[in-house]
Amino acid sequence: MMMESDDDASIRDVMDFVSRELLGDRADLELDADTDLLGGGLVDSLGVMRLIRHLEETYRVTVPPVDVTIENFMTARAIAGYVESLRSLDASTAGR
Amino acid sequence: MIYLLSQLIDRVADRAPDQDAFRGPGSTLTYAQLAEQSNQLARLLIDEGVRRGDRVGIFMPRCLESALAVYGTLKAGAAYVPIDPHMPLGGLRGLIEICGIRHVIAHDSQARIIAKLRTGEGGGGFDGLVLGPRSAAAATPGGENVAGARGRSRPWSDLDAYSRSAPAVQMMEDDLAYIMFSSGSTGRPKGIVHSHRSGLSYARLSVETYDVGPEDRIGNHSPLHFDMSTFGYFSGPLAGATTLLIPEAYTKVTASLSQLMEQERLTIWYSVPLALIQLLMRGVLESRDLGSLRWVLFGGEPFARQHLHALMKLWPQARFSNVYGPAEVNQCTYFHVPHPPAEMDAAEDDARRAPVPIGQTWANTEGLVLDEHDQPVANGEIGELVIRSPTMMKGYWARADLDAKAFYQRADESGFDHVFYRTGDLVRTVDGGDMLFLGRKDRQVKVRGYRIELDDLERTLAAQPVVEEAAVFPVRRGGEVVGLEAAVTLKAGAQADAESLRDGLAEVVSWYAVPSRLDLVEQFPRTTSGKIDRRRLQTLAEERTEDREPTMRQGG
């Protein structure tokens, strides 16, 4: 059995948050790691801000406004990858 | 002579064929391409049975093809009906039925809901034509892989088979051009019908007022079903300018949006205040060069002074203008905001509280402020604004009952009738002749610029079989409406949970009209006259949300 990687876990966490908190668990929406969250009307601008707050609280990171871009927030996979990059940056700074 | 909206692009295509008409990030449509391809689309639509006066649905997100769809439809002699790309299935079926739509121009991203629309699920399936799939394989009902699907589809690639020259269609300026559905509720939707004449009058007046020229690059932030989109889609082409159709994704991630604005060297921006507030808060504007901006237009709802002034400081080279006008008249007044004078800092608190005026009527337009007996009020008194202008709609689609309430006829001294539109907005004229917007006569609210009739929404909610009574009310923070909440009582013995009631509403009304919270209550607070005390409900909700989310305000 393969262990779930940190990446997979955070992708799942983002998807859970989006479907639970932002979409109210609407059963008709099938969400996967590569669903376009921004272009398809699933998440609005206030939703993006709630998501950022969630990321900041859960992963103890700071999301600067300049990072709130299409590349970083388009899909659950992109968001998880972005958060991972923030954390490794933090870890490398802390190790110094 | 230009008397049709569809002529706008052909005129530029003759003079400056290679000028960009519409742009998206990394894509472009020149005036020549737009003219030729919209001719092909018009021919396809005519081939598929579209006739003068028909209504064609445009069910697309903001994209270059949406511009093609608009002009192709108009050239076929039909009126376009923009449909919110996120409209739920119930609302979509309702619009198609009410407008008698037999042709829909769609986008690949809408394939799933189109497939549902095709089947009889929850009503008769749509058996008209859908133009949209990119590939021929997806164009047949079988290709959509849905059992029992009806109707047929044609891919965009079919356009190639048609001539690039304009089809001969006899039309007049009085013909229908577009129908905008304004209320988020589908109980009895309100379709605002504009003619080529009213649309073109708006384009002319806005180009004149903001001195738009071929050098201009307009940022269109509004979706097609939002009336503010007519500036980018029509005023831009009238001026021979270039319009950037900002895709939806960019409207949510402001760092990308401000980057796009900079790259595209926009000269004119037009949006609801909320979009500008978000740019101010999170758009990293300090690191973007937006020196190309010469006009910042905002409208749809009031703009809080402190945010407006902060933006004016950031973009000192730009002029700012408050655009006012219900979708029924496109636009009717403007107020060019003076750059905050230095002494304003001293009196800042007062200045912050003062609303930005909606200003004065623009050219070729008459505004009267009337009391409840339709008599003009004394100067400085509060009254309802009524407007007479060539930019005014023809009326509401198939709603003679609403027309009767909305139009006000008044004979002039020679005995000729003049027709005014009753805005329902309460205004007051202050020194210098500028008007202030003070509120609504009815229970219409705006959430993020979208108009919502609360009475309609309550009726839709109360139409669910288990519901006894329903109240929907706005929640304000810092004087601005930030969302809606609802409370309902159930019929005796009925069982339901709040979530399912909210879901039921979300199936028939647009996303922006779905209350963020719905509570089941035993009984409502009542006023002394026995009515539901909505003000009390609102106050309770506002107290609760302030406790819970004190940081929300930051986002506007």
PDB file of C-alpha atoms in Angstrom, chain B residues 27-120:
ATOM      1  CA  SER B  27      -5.824  36.097 -28.298  1.00  0.00           C
ATOM      2  CA  THR B  28      -7.285  38.683 -30.585  1.00  0.00           C
ATOM      3  CA  LEU B  29     -10.046  39.330 -33.104  1.00  0.00           C
ATOM      4  CA  THR B  30      -9.477  42.148 -35.595  1.00  0.00           C
ATOM      5  CA  TYR B  31     -12.358  44.174 -36.997  1.00  0.00           C
ATOM      6  CA  ALA B  32     -11.976  42.427 -40.363  1.00  0.00           C
ATOM      7  CA  GLN B  33     -12.054  38.987 -38.736  1.00  0.00           C
ATOM      8  CA  LEU B  34     -15.000  39.940 -36.572  1.00  0.00           C
ATOM      9  CA  ALA B  35     -16.943  41.324 -39.541  1.00  0.00           C
ATOM     10  CA  GLU B  36     -16.298  38.287 -41.736  1.00  0.00           C
ATOM     11  CA  GLN B  37     -16.862  35.643 -39.101  1.00  0.00           C
ATOM     12  CA  SER B  38     -20.020  37.299 -37.800  1.00  0.00           C
ATOM     13  CA  ASN B  39     -21.307  37.320 -41.389  1.00  0.00           C
ATOM     14  CA  GLN B  40     -20.648  33.586 -41.548  1.00  0.00           C
ATOM     15  CA  LEU B  41     -22.371  33.051 -38.217  1.00  0.00           C
ATOM     16  CA  ALA B  42     -25.368  35.110 -39.339  1.00  0.00           C
ATOM     17  CA  ARG B  43     -25.632  33.014 -42.492  1.00  0.00           C
ATOM     18  CA  LEU B  44     -25.478  29.808 -40.485  1.00  0.00           C
ATOM     19  CA  LEU B  45     -28.196  31.062 -38.135  1.00  0.00           C
ATOM     20  CA  ILE B  46     -30.410  32.090 -41.062  1.00  0.00           C
ATOM     21  CA  ASP B  47     -29.757  28.698 -42.638  1.00  0.00           C
ATOM     22  CA  GLU B  48     -30.955  27.150 -39.376  1.00  0.00           C
ATOM     23  CA  GLY B  49     -34.192  29.087 -39.494  1.00  0.00           C
ATOM     24  CA  VAL B  50     -33.431  32.284 -37.566  1.00  0.00           C
ATOM     25  CA  ARG B  51     -35.617  35.144 -38.798  1.00  0.00           C
ATOM     26  CA  ARG B  52     -35.833  38.868 -38.100  1.00  0.00           C
ATOM     27  CA  GLY B  53     -37.176  39.445 -34.592  1.00  0.00           C
ATOM     28  CA  ASP B  54     -36.226  35.986 -33.282  1.00  0.00           C
ATOM     29  CA  ARG B  55     -34.366  35.621 -29.998  1.00  0.00           C
ATOM     30  CA  VAL B  56     -31.034  33.776 -29.892  1.00  0.00           C
ATOM     31  CA  GLY B  57     -29.594  32.747 -26.527  1.00  0.00           C
ATOM     32  CA  ILE B  58     -25.906  33.397 -25.838  1.00  0.00           C
ATOM     33  CA  PHE B  59     -24.785  31.047 -23.113  1.00  0.00           C
ATOM     34  CA  MET B  60     -21.096  31.761 -22.775  1.00  0.00           C
ATOM     35  CA  PRO B  61     -18.490  33.030 -20.368  1.00  0.00           C
ATOM     36  CA  ARG B  62     -16.532  36.158 -21.325  1.00  0.00           C
ATOM     37  CA  CYS B  63     -14.500  35.113 -24.349  1.00  0.00           C
ATOM     38  CA  LEU B  64     -13.775  36.306 -27.898  1.00  0.00           C
ATOM     39  CA  GLU B  65     -16.507  34.056 -29.283  1.00  0.00           C
ATOM     40  CA  SER B  66     -19.055  35.990 -27.222  1.00  0.00           C
ATOM     41  CA  ALA B  67     -18.370  39.091 -29.347  1.00  0.00           C
ATOM     42  CA  LEU B  68     -18.806  36.997 -32.458  1.00  0.00           C
ATOM     43  CA  ALA B  69     -22.061  35.599 -31.099  1.00  0.00           C
ATOM     44  CA  VAL B  70     -23.420  39.092 -30.388  1.00  0.00           C
ATOM     45  CA  TYR B  71     -22.663  40.486 -33.838  1.00  0.00           C
ATOM     46  CA  GLY B  72     -23.591  37.288 -35.713  1.00  0.00           C
ATOM     47  CA  THR B  73     -26.980  37.260 -34.014  1.00  0.00           C
ATOM     48  CA  LEU B  74     -27.626  40.932 -34.766  1.00  0.00           C
ATOM     49  CA  LYS B  75     -26.609  40.508 -38.407  1.00  0.00           C
ATOM     50  CA  ALA B  76     -29.092  37.666 -38.736  1.00  0.00           C
ATOM     51  CA  GLY B  77     -31.777  40.160 -37.717  1.00  0.00           C
ATOM     52  CA  ALA B  78     -32.342  38.542 -34.329  1.00  0.00           C
ATOM     53  CA  ALA B  79     -32.058  39.846 -30.774  1.00  0.00           C
ATOM     54  CA  TYR B  80     -29.509  38.270 -28.484  1.00  0.00           C
ATOM     55  CA  VAL B  81     -30.457  37.099 -25.012  1.00  0.00           C
ATOM     56  CA  PRO B  82     -27.352  36.845 -22.835  1.00  0.00           C
ATOM     57  CA  ILE B  83     -27.717  34.034 -20.317  1.00  0.00           C
ATOM     58  CA  ASP B  84     -25.672  33.975 -17.110  1.00  0.00           C
ATOM     59  CA  PRO B  85     -23.169  31.152 -17.777  1.00  0.00           C
ATOM     60  CA  HIS B  86     -23.764  29.974 -14.216  1.00  0.00           C
ATOM     61  CA  MET B  87     -27.524  29.993 -14.435  1.00  0.00           C
ATOM     62  CA  PRO B  88     -28.991  26.847 -12.907  1.00  0.00           C
ATOM     63  CA  LEU B  89     -30.922  24.448 -15.124  1.00  0.00           C
ATOM     64  CA  GLY B  90     -34.324  25.575 -13.850  1.00  0.00           C
ATOM     65  CA  GLY B  91     -33.628  29.212 -14.627  1.00  0.00           C
ATOM     66  CA  LEU B  92     -32.190  28.330 -18.024  1.00  0.00           C
ATOM     67  CA  ARG B  93     -35.292  26.376 -19.022  1.00  0.00           C
ATOM     68  CA  GLY B  94     -37.467  29.245 -17.830  1.00  0.00           C
ATOM     69  CA  LEU B  95     -35.617  31.846 -19.926  1.00  0.00           C
ATOM     70  CA  ILE B  96     -35.672  29.681 -23.048  1.00  0.00           C
ATOM     71  CA  GLU B  97     -39.377  29.129 -22.687  1.00  0.00           C
ATOM     72  CA  ILE B  98     -40.301  32.717 -21.869  1.00  0.00           C
ATOM     73  CA  CYS B  99     -38.304  34.141 -24.772  1.00  0.00           C
ATOM     74  CA  GLY B 100     -39.237  31.398 -27.215  1.00  0.00           C
ATOM     75  CA  ILE B 101     -35.563  30.696 -27.864  1.00  0.00           C
ATOM     76  CA  ARG B 102     -34.920  28.029 -30.508  1.00  0.00           C
ATOM     77  CA  HIS B 103     -31.216  28.694 -31.043  1.00  0.00           C
ATOM     78  CA  VAL B 104     -28.512  28.807 -28.407  1.00  0.00           C
ATOM     79  CA  ILE B 105     -24.893  29.755 -28.952  1.00  0.00           C
ATOM     80  CA  ALA B 106     -22.857  28.019 -26.286  1.00  0.00           C
ATOM     81  CA  HIS B 107     -19.311  27.331 -25.242  1.00  0.00           C
ATOM     82  CA  ASP B 108     -17.526  24.050 -24.626  1.00  0.00           C
ATOM     83  CA  SER B 109     -17.500  24.799 -20.911  1.00  0.00           C
ATOM     84  CA  GLN B 110     -21.310  24.648 -20.905  1.00  0.00           C
ATOM     85  CA  ALA B 111     -21.465  21.145 -22.415  1.00  0.00           C
ATOM     86  CA  ARG B 112     -22.666  19.442 -19.252  1.00  0.00           C
ATOM     87  CA  ILE B 113     -25.589  21.717 -18.573  1.00  0.00           C
ATOM     88  CA  ILE B 114     -26.502  21.750 -22.272  1.00  0.00           C
ATOM     89  CA  ALA B 115     -26.650  17.950 -22.162  1.00  0.00           C
ATOM     90  CA  LYS B 116     -29.032  18.168 -19.197  1.00  0.00           C
ATOM     91  CA  LEU B 117     -31.075  20.784 -21.008  1.00  0.00           C
ATOM     92  CA  ARG B 118     -31.468  18.382 -23.913  1.00  0.00           C
ATOM     93  CA  THR B 119     -33.061  15.657 -21.860  1.00  0.00           C
ATOM     94  CA  GLY B 120     -36.555  15.848 -20.501  1.00  0.00           C
TER      95      GLY B 120
END
